[in-house]
Coordinates of C-alpha atoms in Angstrom, one line a residue:
M1 CA -1.3 79.6 41.6
F2 CA -1.2 76.7 44.1
A3 CA -3.9 74.9 42.1
F4 CA -1.8 75.4 39.0
A5 CA 1.2 73.8 40.8
H6 CA -1.0 71.0 42.1
F7 CA -2.3 69.9 38.7
T8 CA 0.8 70.6 36.6
P9 CA 4.0 68.7 36.8
L10 CA 6.7 71.3 37.6
Q11 CA 9.8 69.1 37.1
P12 CA 12.0 69.8 34.0
V13 CA 10.7 67.9 30.9
S14 CA 13.1 66.3 28.5
R15 CA 13.2 67.5 24.9
R16 CA 11.8 64.1 23.7
N17 CA 8.9 64.3 26.1
A18 CA 8.2 67.9 25.3
V19 CA 7.9 67.1 21.6
L20 CA 5.7 64.1 22.5
V21 CA 3.4 66.3 24.6
A22 CA 3.1 68.8 21.7
L23 CA 2.2 66.0 19.2
V24 CA -0.4 64.6 21.5
A25 CA -2.0 68.0 22.2
V26 CA -2.1 69.1 18.6
G27 CA -3.2 65.7 17.4
A28 CA -6.1 65.7 19.9
A29 CA -7.0 69.2 18.9
M30 CA -7.1 68.4 15.2
G31 CA -9.2 65.3 15.8
V32 CA -11.7 67.5 17.6
R33 CA -11.5 70.1 14.7
Y34 CA -12.2 67.4 12.1
A35 CA -15.2 66.2 14.2
L36 CA -16.6 69.7 14.4
D37 CA -16.0 70.5 10.8
P38 CA -19.6 70.1 9.7
L39 CA -20.5 72.7 12.3
L40 CA -17.6 75.1 11.8
G41 CA -16.8 74.7 8.2
S42 CA -13.8 76.7 6.9
E43 CA -14.2 79.4 9.5
F44 CA -12.0 79.5 12.6
P45 CA -9.6 76.7 11.6
C46 CA -7.3 77.4 14.5
V47 CA -9.9 77.9 17.3
I48 CA -9.3 74.4 18.8
L49 CA -5.5 74.9 18.7
Y50 CA -5.4 77.7 21.3
P51 CA -6.2 75.4 24.2
A52 CA -3.9 72.7 22.8
V53 CA -0.9 75.1 22.8
L54 CA -1.8 76.3 26.3
V55 CA -2.1 72.7 27.6
A56 CA 1.2 71.7 26.0
A57 CA 3.0 74.7 27.5
M58 CA 1.5 74.0 31.0
L59 CA 2.4 70.3 30.9
G60 CA 5.7 70.3 29.0
G61 CA 7.0 73.8 29.5
G62 CA 8.1 76.4 26.9
L63 CA 9.6 74.0 24.4
A64 CA 6.4 71.9 24.3
G65 CA 4.3 75.0 23.9
A66 CA 6.4 76.4 21.1
T67 CA 6.5 73.0 19.3
A68 CA 2.7 72.8 19.6
L69 CA 2.4 76.3 18.2
V70 CA 4.4 75.4 15.1
L71 CA 2.8 72.0 14.6
G72 CA -0.6 73.6 15.0
A73 CA 0.1 76.2 12.3
A74 CA 1.2 73.4 9.9
A75 CA -1.8 71.3 10.8
A76 CA -4.1 74.2 10.2
L77 CA -2.7 74.9 6.8
F78 CA -2.9 71.2 5.8
F79 CA -6.5 71.2 7.1
L80 CA -7.5 74.2 5.0
M81 CA -5.8 73.0 1.8
Q82 CA -7.0 69.3 2.0
V83 CA -10.4 69.7 3.4
H84 CA -11.6 73.0 2.2
D85 CA -9.3 73.5 -0.8
L86 CA -8.3 77.0 0.3
A87 CA -5.1 78.7 -0.8
P88 CA -2.7 79.1 2.1
S89 CA -1.7 82.5 0.8
S90 CA -5.1 84.0 0.9
P91 CA -5.6 87.1 3.1
A92 CA -8.1 85.4 5.3
T93 CA -5.8 82.4 5.9
L94 CA -2.8 84.6 6.6
T95 CA -4.8 86.7 9.0
E96 CA -6.1 83.7 10.8
L97 CA -2.6 82.2 11.1
A98 CA -1.1 85.5 12.3
L99 CA -3.7 85.8 15.0
Y100 CA -3.1 82.2 16.0
L101 CA 0.7 82.6 16.2
L102 CA 0.3 85.9 18.2
G103 CA -2.3 84.5 20.6
G104 CA -0.6 81.1 20.9
G105 CA 2.8 82.8 21.5
L106 CA 1.3 84.9 24.3
S107 CA -0.3 81.8 25.7
V108 CA 3.1 80.0 25.7
A109 CA 4.8 82.9 27.3
A110 CA 2.1 83.2 30.0
A111 CA 2.1 79.5 30.7
T112 CA 5.9 79.4 30.9
Y113 CA 5.9 82.3 33.3
L114 CA 3.2 80.8 35.5
R115 CA 5.0 77.4 35.4
G116 CA 8.2 79.0 36.6
T117 CA 6.5 81.0 39.3
A118 CA 4.6 78.0 40.5
A119 CA 7.8 76.0 40.6
R120 CA 9.5 78.6 42.7
L121 CA 6.5 78.7 45.0
A122 CA 6.5 75.0 45.3
V123 CA 10.2 75.0 46.3
A124 CA 9.6 77.8 48.8
Q125 CA 6.7 75.8 50.3
E126 CA 8.8 72.7 50.6
K127 CA 11.5 74.7 52.4
L128 CA 8.9 76.2 54.7
V129 CA 7.4 72.8 55.5
A130 CA 11.0 71.4 56.1
A131 CA 11.8 74.3 58.4
L132 CA 8.6 73.8 60.4
E133 CA 9.3 70.1 60.7
A134 CA 12.9 70.7 61.7
S135 CA 11.8 73.2 64.3
G136 CA 9.1 70.9 65.7
A137 CA 6.5 73.6 65.3
G138 CA 2.9 72.9 64.4
T139 CA 0.5 75.4 62.7
W140 CA -3.2 76.1 63.0
R141 CA -5.9 78.3 61.5
W142 CA -9.0 79.6 63.1
N143 CA -11.8 81.0 60.9
I144 CA -13.2 83.8 63.1
R145 CA -16.5 84.0 61.2
T146 CA -17.4 80.3 61.2
D147 CA -15.4 79.3 64.4
A148 CA -13.8 76.4 62.4
V149 CA -10.3 75.4 63.5
D150 CA -7.8 73.6 61.3
W151 CA -4.7 71.9 62.7
D152 CA -1.8 70.6 60.7
P153 CA -0.5 67.0 61.4
A154 CA 2.5 68.3 63.3
L155 CA 0.4 70.2 65.8
V156 CA -1.8 67.2 66.3
R157 CA 1.3 65.2 67.2
L158 CA 2.5 67.9 69.5
F159 CA -0.7 67.5 71.6
G160 CA -0.4 63.7 71.5
L161 CA -3.7 63.4 69.6
A162 CA -4.9 61.1 66.9
P163 CA -5.9 62.9 63.7
A164 CA -9.6 62.3 64.4
E165 CA -9.2 63.9 67.9
A166 CA -8.0 67.3 66.5
P167 CA -10.2 70.2 67.6
R168 CA -12.8 71.4 65.0
R169 CA -14.0 74.5 67.0
R170 CA -12.1 77.0 69.2
G171 CA -14.0 75.7 72.2
D172 CA -12.7 72.2 71.6
F173 CA -9.2 73.4 72.1
R174 CA -9.8 74.3 75.7
R175 CA -10.1 70.6 76.7
H176 CA -6.4 70.2 75.9
V177 CA -5.2 73.3 77.9
H178 CA -4.4 73.4 81.6
P179 CA -7.3 75.0 83.4
E180 CA -5.0 77.7 84.9
D181 CA -3.9 78.8 81.4
Q182 CA -7.3 78.9 79.6
E183 CA -8.1 82.4 80.6
L184 CA -4.6 83.6 79.4
I185 CA -5.2 82.2 76.0
S186 CA -8.7 83.6 75.6
R187 CA -7.5 87.0 76.7
S188 CA -4.5 87.0 74.3
M189 CA -6.5 85.9 71.3
T190 CA -9.3 88.4 72.0
E191 CA -6.8 91.3 72.4
A192 CA -5.1 90.3 69.1
V193 CA -8.5 90.3 67.3
E194 CA -9.4 93.7 68.7
T195 CA -6.0 95.5 68.4
G196 CA -4.4 93.7 65.4
N197 CA -1.3 93.0 67.5
T198 CA 0.5 89.7 67.4
A199 CA -0.5 87.3 70.1
D200 CA 2.4 85.7 72.1
Y201 CA 1.8 83.4 75.0
E202 CA 3.0 80.3 76.8
F203 CA 0.7 77.7 78.2
R204 CA 0.6 74.1 79.4
A205 CA -1.0 71.5 77.2
I206 CA -2.4 68.3 78.7
H207 CA -2.0 65.1 76.6
P208 CA -4.6 62.4 76.7
D209 CA -2.4 60.3 79.0
G210 CA -2.2 63.2 81.5
T211 CA 1.3 64.3 80.6
V212 CA 1.8 68.1 80.8
R213 CA 3.9 69.8 78.2
W214 CA 4.8 73.5 77.9
M215 CA 3.9 75.2 74.6
Y216 CA 4.7 78.6 73.1
A217 CA 2.2 80.0 70.6
R218 CA 2.4 83.0 68.3
S219 CA -0.4 84.1 66.0
R220 CA -1.7 87.0 64.0
V221 CA -5.1 88.1 62.6
M222 CA -5.9 88.4 58.9
R223 CA -8.5 91.0 57.8
D224 CA -10.6 91.5 54.7
S225 CA -10.7 94.6 52.5
K226 CA -13.0 96.3 55.0
G227 CA -10.7 95.7 57.9
Q228 CA -12.8 93.0 59.5
P229 CA -11.0 90.1 61.1
T230 CA -11.5 86.9 59.1
L231 CA -8.7 84.5 60.1
M232 CA -6.2 83.9 62.8
I233 CA -3.1 82.0 61.8
G234 CA -0.6 80.8 64.3
A235 CA 2.2 78.4 65.1
C236 CA 2.9 76.4 68.3
L237 CA 6.2 75.0 69.6
D238 CA 6.9 72.6 72.4
I239 CA 9.2 74.4 74.9
T240 CA 9.1 71.8 77.7
E241 CA 12.8 71.2 77.7
R242 CA 13.5 75.0 77.7
K243 CA 11.2 75.4 80.6
R244 CA 12.9 72.6 82.5
A245 CA 16.3 74.1 81.7
Q246 CA 15.1 77.5 83.1
E247 CA 13.8 75.7 86.3
R248 CA 17.2 74.0 86.7
Q249 CA 18.9 77.3 86.1
A250 CA 16.8 79.0 88.7
L251 CA 17.5 76.2 91.2
L252 CA 21.2 76.4 90.4
V253 CA 21.2 80.2 91.0
Q254 CA 19.3 79.7 94.3
E255 CA 21.7 77.0 95.4
L256 CA 24.7 79.0 94.3
N257 CA 23.5 82.0 96.2
H258 CA 23.1 79.8 99.3
R259 CA 26.5 78.3 98.9
V260 CA 28.2 81.7 98.3
K261 CA 26.6 83.0 101.4
N262 CA 27.9 80.0 103.4
T263 CA 31.3 80.4 101.8
L264 CA 31.4 84.1 102.7
S265 CA 30.4 83.3 106.2
V266 CA 33.3 80.8 106.4
V267 CA 35.7 83.3 105.0
Q268 CA 34.6 85.9 107.4
S269 CA 35.0 83.5 110.3
L270 CA 38.5 82.5 109.0
A271 CA 39.6 86.1 108.7
L272 CA 38.3 87.0 112.2
H273 CA 39.8 84.0 114.1
T274 CA 43.1 84.0 112.0
R275 CA 43.6 87.7 113.0
R276 CA 43.0 86.8 116.7
G277 CA 45.5 84.0 116.6
S278 CA 48.2 85.9 114.6
G279 CA 50.9 87.9 116.4
D280 CA 51.7 90.2 113.5
P281 CA 50.3 91.2 110.1
E282 CA 52.8 89.1 108.1
T283 CA 51.8 85.9 110.0
Y284 CA 48.1 86.8 109.6
H285 CA 48.5 87.3 105.8
R286 CA 50.4 84.1 105.3
T287 CA 48.0 82.0 107.4
F288 CA 44.9 83.5 106.1
E289 CA 46.0 83.1 102.5
A290 CA 46.9 79.5 103.0
R291 CA 43.4 78.8 104.4
L292 CA 41.7 80.6 101.5
L293 CA 43.8 78.6 99.1
A294 CA 42.6 75.4 100.9
L295 CA 39.0 76.5 100.6
S296 CA 39.5 77.4 97.0
A297 CA 41.0 74.0 96.1
T298 CA 37.9 72.3 97.3
H299 CA 35.7 74.8 95.5
N300 CA 37.5 74.0 92.3
I301 CA 36.9 70.3 92.7
L302 CA 33.2 70.9 93.4
T303 CA 32.9 73.3 90.4
R304 CA 34.4 70.6 88.2
E305 CA 31.8 68.2 89.5
L306 CA 28.9 70.7 89.0
W307 CA 28.6 71.0 92.8
E308 CA 27.0 67.6 93.1
S309 CA 29.7 65.8 95.1
A310 CA 33.5 65.5 95.4
S311 CA 35.8 62.5 95.6
L312 CA 37.6 62.3 99.0
E313 CA 40.8 61.3 97.3
D314 CA 40.7 64.4 95.1
I315 CA 40.2 66.6 98.1
L316 CA 43.0 65.0 99.9
D317 CA 45.3 65.3 96.9
A318 CA 44.5 69.0 96.5
E319 CA 45.0 69.8 100.1
M320 CA 48.3 68.0 100.3
I321 CA 49.9 69.7 97.3
P322 CA 51.3 72.7 99.3
F323 CA 53.0 70.1 101.6
G324 CA 54.6 67.9 98.9
G325 CA 51.6 66.0 97.8
L326 CA 50.8 62.3 98.1
D327 CA 54.3 61.0 97.2
Q328 CA 53.7 57.5 98.6
N329 CA 57.0 57.8 100.4
R330 CA 56.5 60.4 103.1
V331 CA 52.7 60.6 102.7
R332 CA 50.7 57.5 101.9
A333 CA 46.9 57.5 101.3
S334 CA 44.7 54.4 101.0
G335 CA 40.9 53.8 101.0
E336 CA 37.9 52.9 98.9
P337 CA 36.2 55.4 96.6
V338 CA 34.1 57.7 98.7
R339 CA 32.2 60.8 97.6
L340 CA 31.3 63.7 99.8
K341 CA 28.4 66.2 99.6
P342 CA 29.4 69.8 98.9
Q343 CA 29.2 71.0 102.5
Q344 CA 31.0 67.9 103.7
A345 CA 33.7 68.5 101.2
L346 CA 34.3 72.1 102.2
C347 CA 34.5 71.4 105.9
F348 CA 36.5 68.2 105.5
G349 CA 38.9 70.0 103.2
L350 CA 39.5 72.7 105.8
A351 CA 40.1 70.1 108.5
L352 CA 42.6 68.3 106.3
H353 CA 44.4 71.6 105.6
E354 CA 44.8 72.4 109.3
L355 CA 46.1 68.9 110.1
A356 CA 48.6 69.1 107.2
T357 CA 49.7 72.6 108.4
N358 CA 50.3 71.4 111.9
A359 CA 52.2 68.4 110.6
A360 CA 54.4 70.6 108.4
K361 CA 55.1 73.0 111.3
Y362 CA 55.4 70.7 114.3
G363 CA 54.8 67.1 113.3
A364 CA 56.0 64.4 110.9
L365 CA 56.2 66.6 107.8
S366 CA 58.5 69.0 109.6
V367 CA 61.5 66.7 109.3
P368 CA 62.8 64.8 106.2
H369 CA 62.4 61.3 107.7
G370 CA 58.8 61.9 109.0
R371 CA 56.0 59.7 107.7
L372 CA 52.2 60.3 107.4
D373 CA 49.6 57.6 106.8
I374 CA 46.1 58.5 105.9
S375 CA 43.5 55.8 105.5
W376 CA 39.7 55.8 105.3
R377 CA 36.8 53.4 105.0
A378 CA 33.0 53.4 104.9
E379 CA 31.5 51.4 107.7
P380 CA 28.0 51.1 109.3
D381 CA 27.3 52.5 112.7
E382 CA 25.2 51.0 115.4
A383 CA 22.0 52.2 113.8
G384 CA 23.0 50.8 110.4
R385 CA 23.8 54.1 108.8
T386 CA 27.0 54.5 106.7
R387 CA 29.8 56.6 108.2
L388 CA 33.1 57.6 106.9
A389 CA 36.0 56.7 109.2
V390 CA 39.4 58.4 108.6
D391 CA 42.7 57.7 110.4
W392 CA 45.5 60.3 110.3
V393 CA 48.7 58.8 111.7
E394 CA 52.0 60.6 112.0
R395 CA 55.3 58.9 112.9
D396 CA 59.0 59.3 112.9
G397 CA 58.6 63.0 113.5
P398 CA 59.7 65.2 116.5
P399 CA 58.4 64.1 119.9
V400 CA 54.9 65.3 120.4
E401 CA 53.5 66.8 123.6
P402 CA 49.9 67.7 124.2
P403 CA 49.3 71.4 123.7
R404 CA 48.6 73.6 126.7
R405 CA 45.7 75.2 124.9
L406 CA 44.1 74.6 121.6
G407 CA 44.9 77.1 118.8
F408 CA 42.5 78.3 116.2
G409 CA 43.6 75.5 113.8
S410 CA 42.7 72.8 116.3
R411 CA 39.4 74.6 117.1
L412 CA 38.7 74.8 113.3
I413 CA 39.2 71.1 113.0
E414 CA 36.8 70.5 115.9
R415 CA 34.2 72.9 114.5
S416 CA 34.4 71.5 111.0
I417 CA 34.0 67.8 112.0
R418 CA 31.9 68.0 115.2
D419 CA 29.7 71.1 114.7
E420 CA 29.3 71.4 110.9
L421 CA 29.3 67.7 110.0
D422 CA 27.9 66.2 113.1
G423 CA 30.9 63.9 113.3
L424 CA 33.2 62.4 115.9
L425 CA 36.8 63.6 116.4
E426 CA 39.5 62.1 118.6
M427 CA 43.1 63.5 118.6
R428 CA 45.8 61.7 120.6
F429 CA 49.1 63.5 121.0
A430 CA 51.3 60.4 121.4
P431 CA 55.1 60.9 121.7
E432 CA 55.7 59.0 118.4
G433 CA 53.3 61.3 116.6
L434 CA 49.8 62.7 116.3
R435 CA 47.0 60.2 115.8
C436 CA 43.7 61.7 114.7
F437 CA 40.5 59.7 114.1
M438 CA 37.5 61.3 112.4
S439 CA 34.1 59.9 111.7
L440 CA 31.2 61.5 109.9
P441 CA 27.9 60.4 108.4
L442 CA 27.7 60.0 104.7

């Protein structure tokens, strides 16, 4: 069938070309018949026309075959009358013509059917090739009896090889497989041959330049009428990007697990110390909820940034929303763009929340005319490492007195900046307002 499709044009043929094909086929056949007339005589006048009708139908389709059939009948009658002076109505002539029309008609029908089937197969094959090319897959065939291996061009490209470098034997294939995966492939293929199951496996292919690519292969065994394995046919797909995505996902899950544990530890500590510093359940609930919301605000920023880093200004803006936000009248913020790592962002966000809470309760934000200035800058330390310096300056608020003892909020600020971030913290309770200086490594 595929040979038929290969040697026969399967595209639709115009009526003009179909008639032309019929004329050429019948003309050539009659020329041969005239040449063989001394040998054949008046017997078998239509014998050369059978292949002519079949060829016309194969090349030009049903119309060309039918036209050749009719033209052949007319040519045969003309040949008999002119060359051998036979009556066209004689029983012998009519029988010969009837057999010719019947046999030729069957030939036209068979050729038309084969032509249509071959055309459909060709379309299906084109779709299959297009699908394989779109998927990036390459196919191969291994003759189990001769050990010959045949790779299609797509598979050769997948392995980064030149056409002349494609494996010709099963053993040649091992040179292009990672040593740690060779045994897996051999075991999978042997098991498929012995059991008849489909072989599925993933392995690492090594390109000539040393590049390693992940491949997925799937193959099945073809058997003869006696059940003996003859061929193994398979397809191979490059899954390197999928493998990398899986590795990134695994790292992300691992990192997420680590961060969730850290966050739960922070929440547990917040709950414990907030309870110790609260005189009644209502105060505890209100204070603990505010701290959780502060932690959640930073979490939202980090999630939006895929937990890679967070903008200091975004963190400051989120933490100041419960206290009126950065309105540039009461609260002014200024500084260059700075990004913090996830752990820095969480700890710094909690410290900002505690400072803002104290300012709203006792400091500049507790009165309408109070002002708060927040500024930051990135500067080198004595060792040449970059540090973030933040100034928190309150003014025009109630007179400030140093606390007799530090509450949990102040201790949380100290722990966040000094202990968690290895930073520096200086808090001055000046009468005109709190001044807090924070410095941490970037």
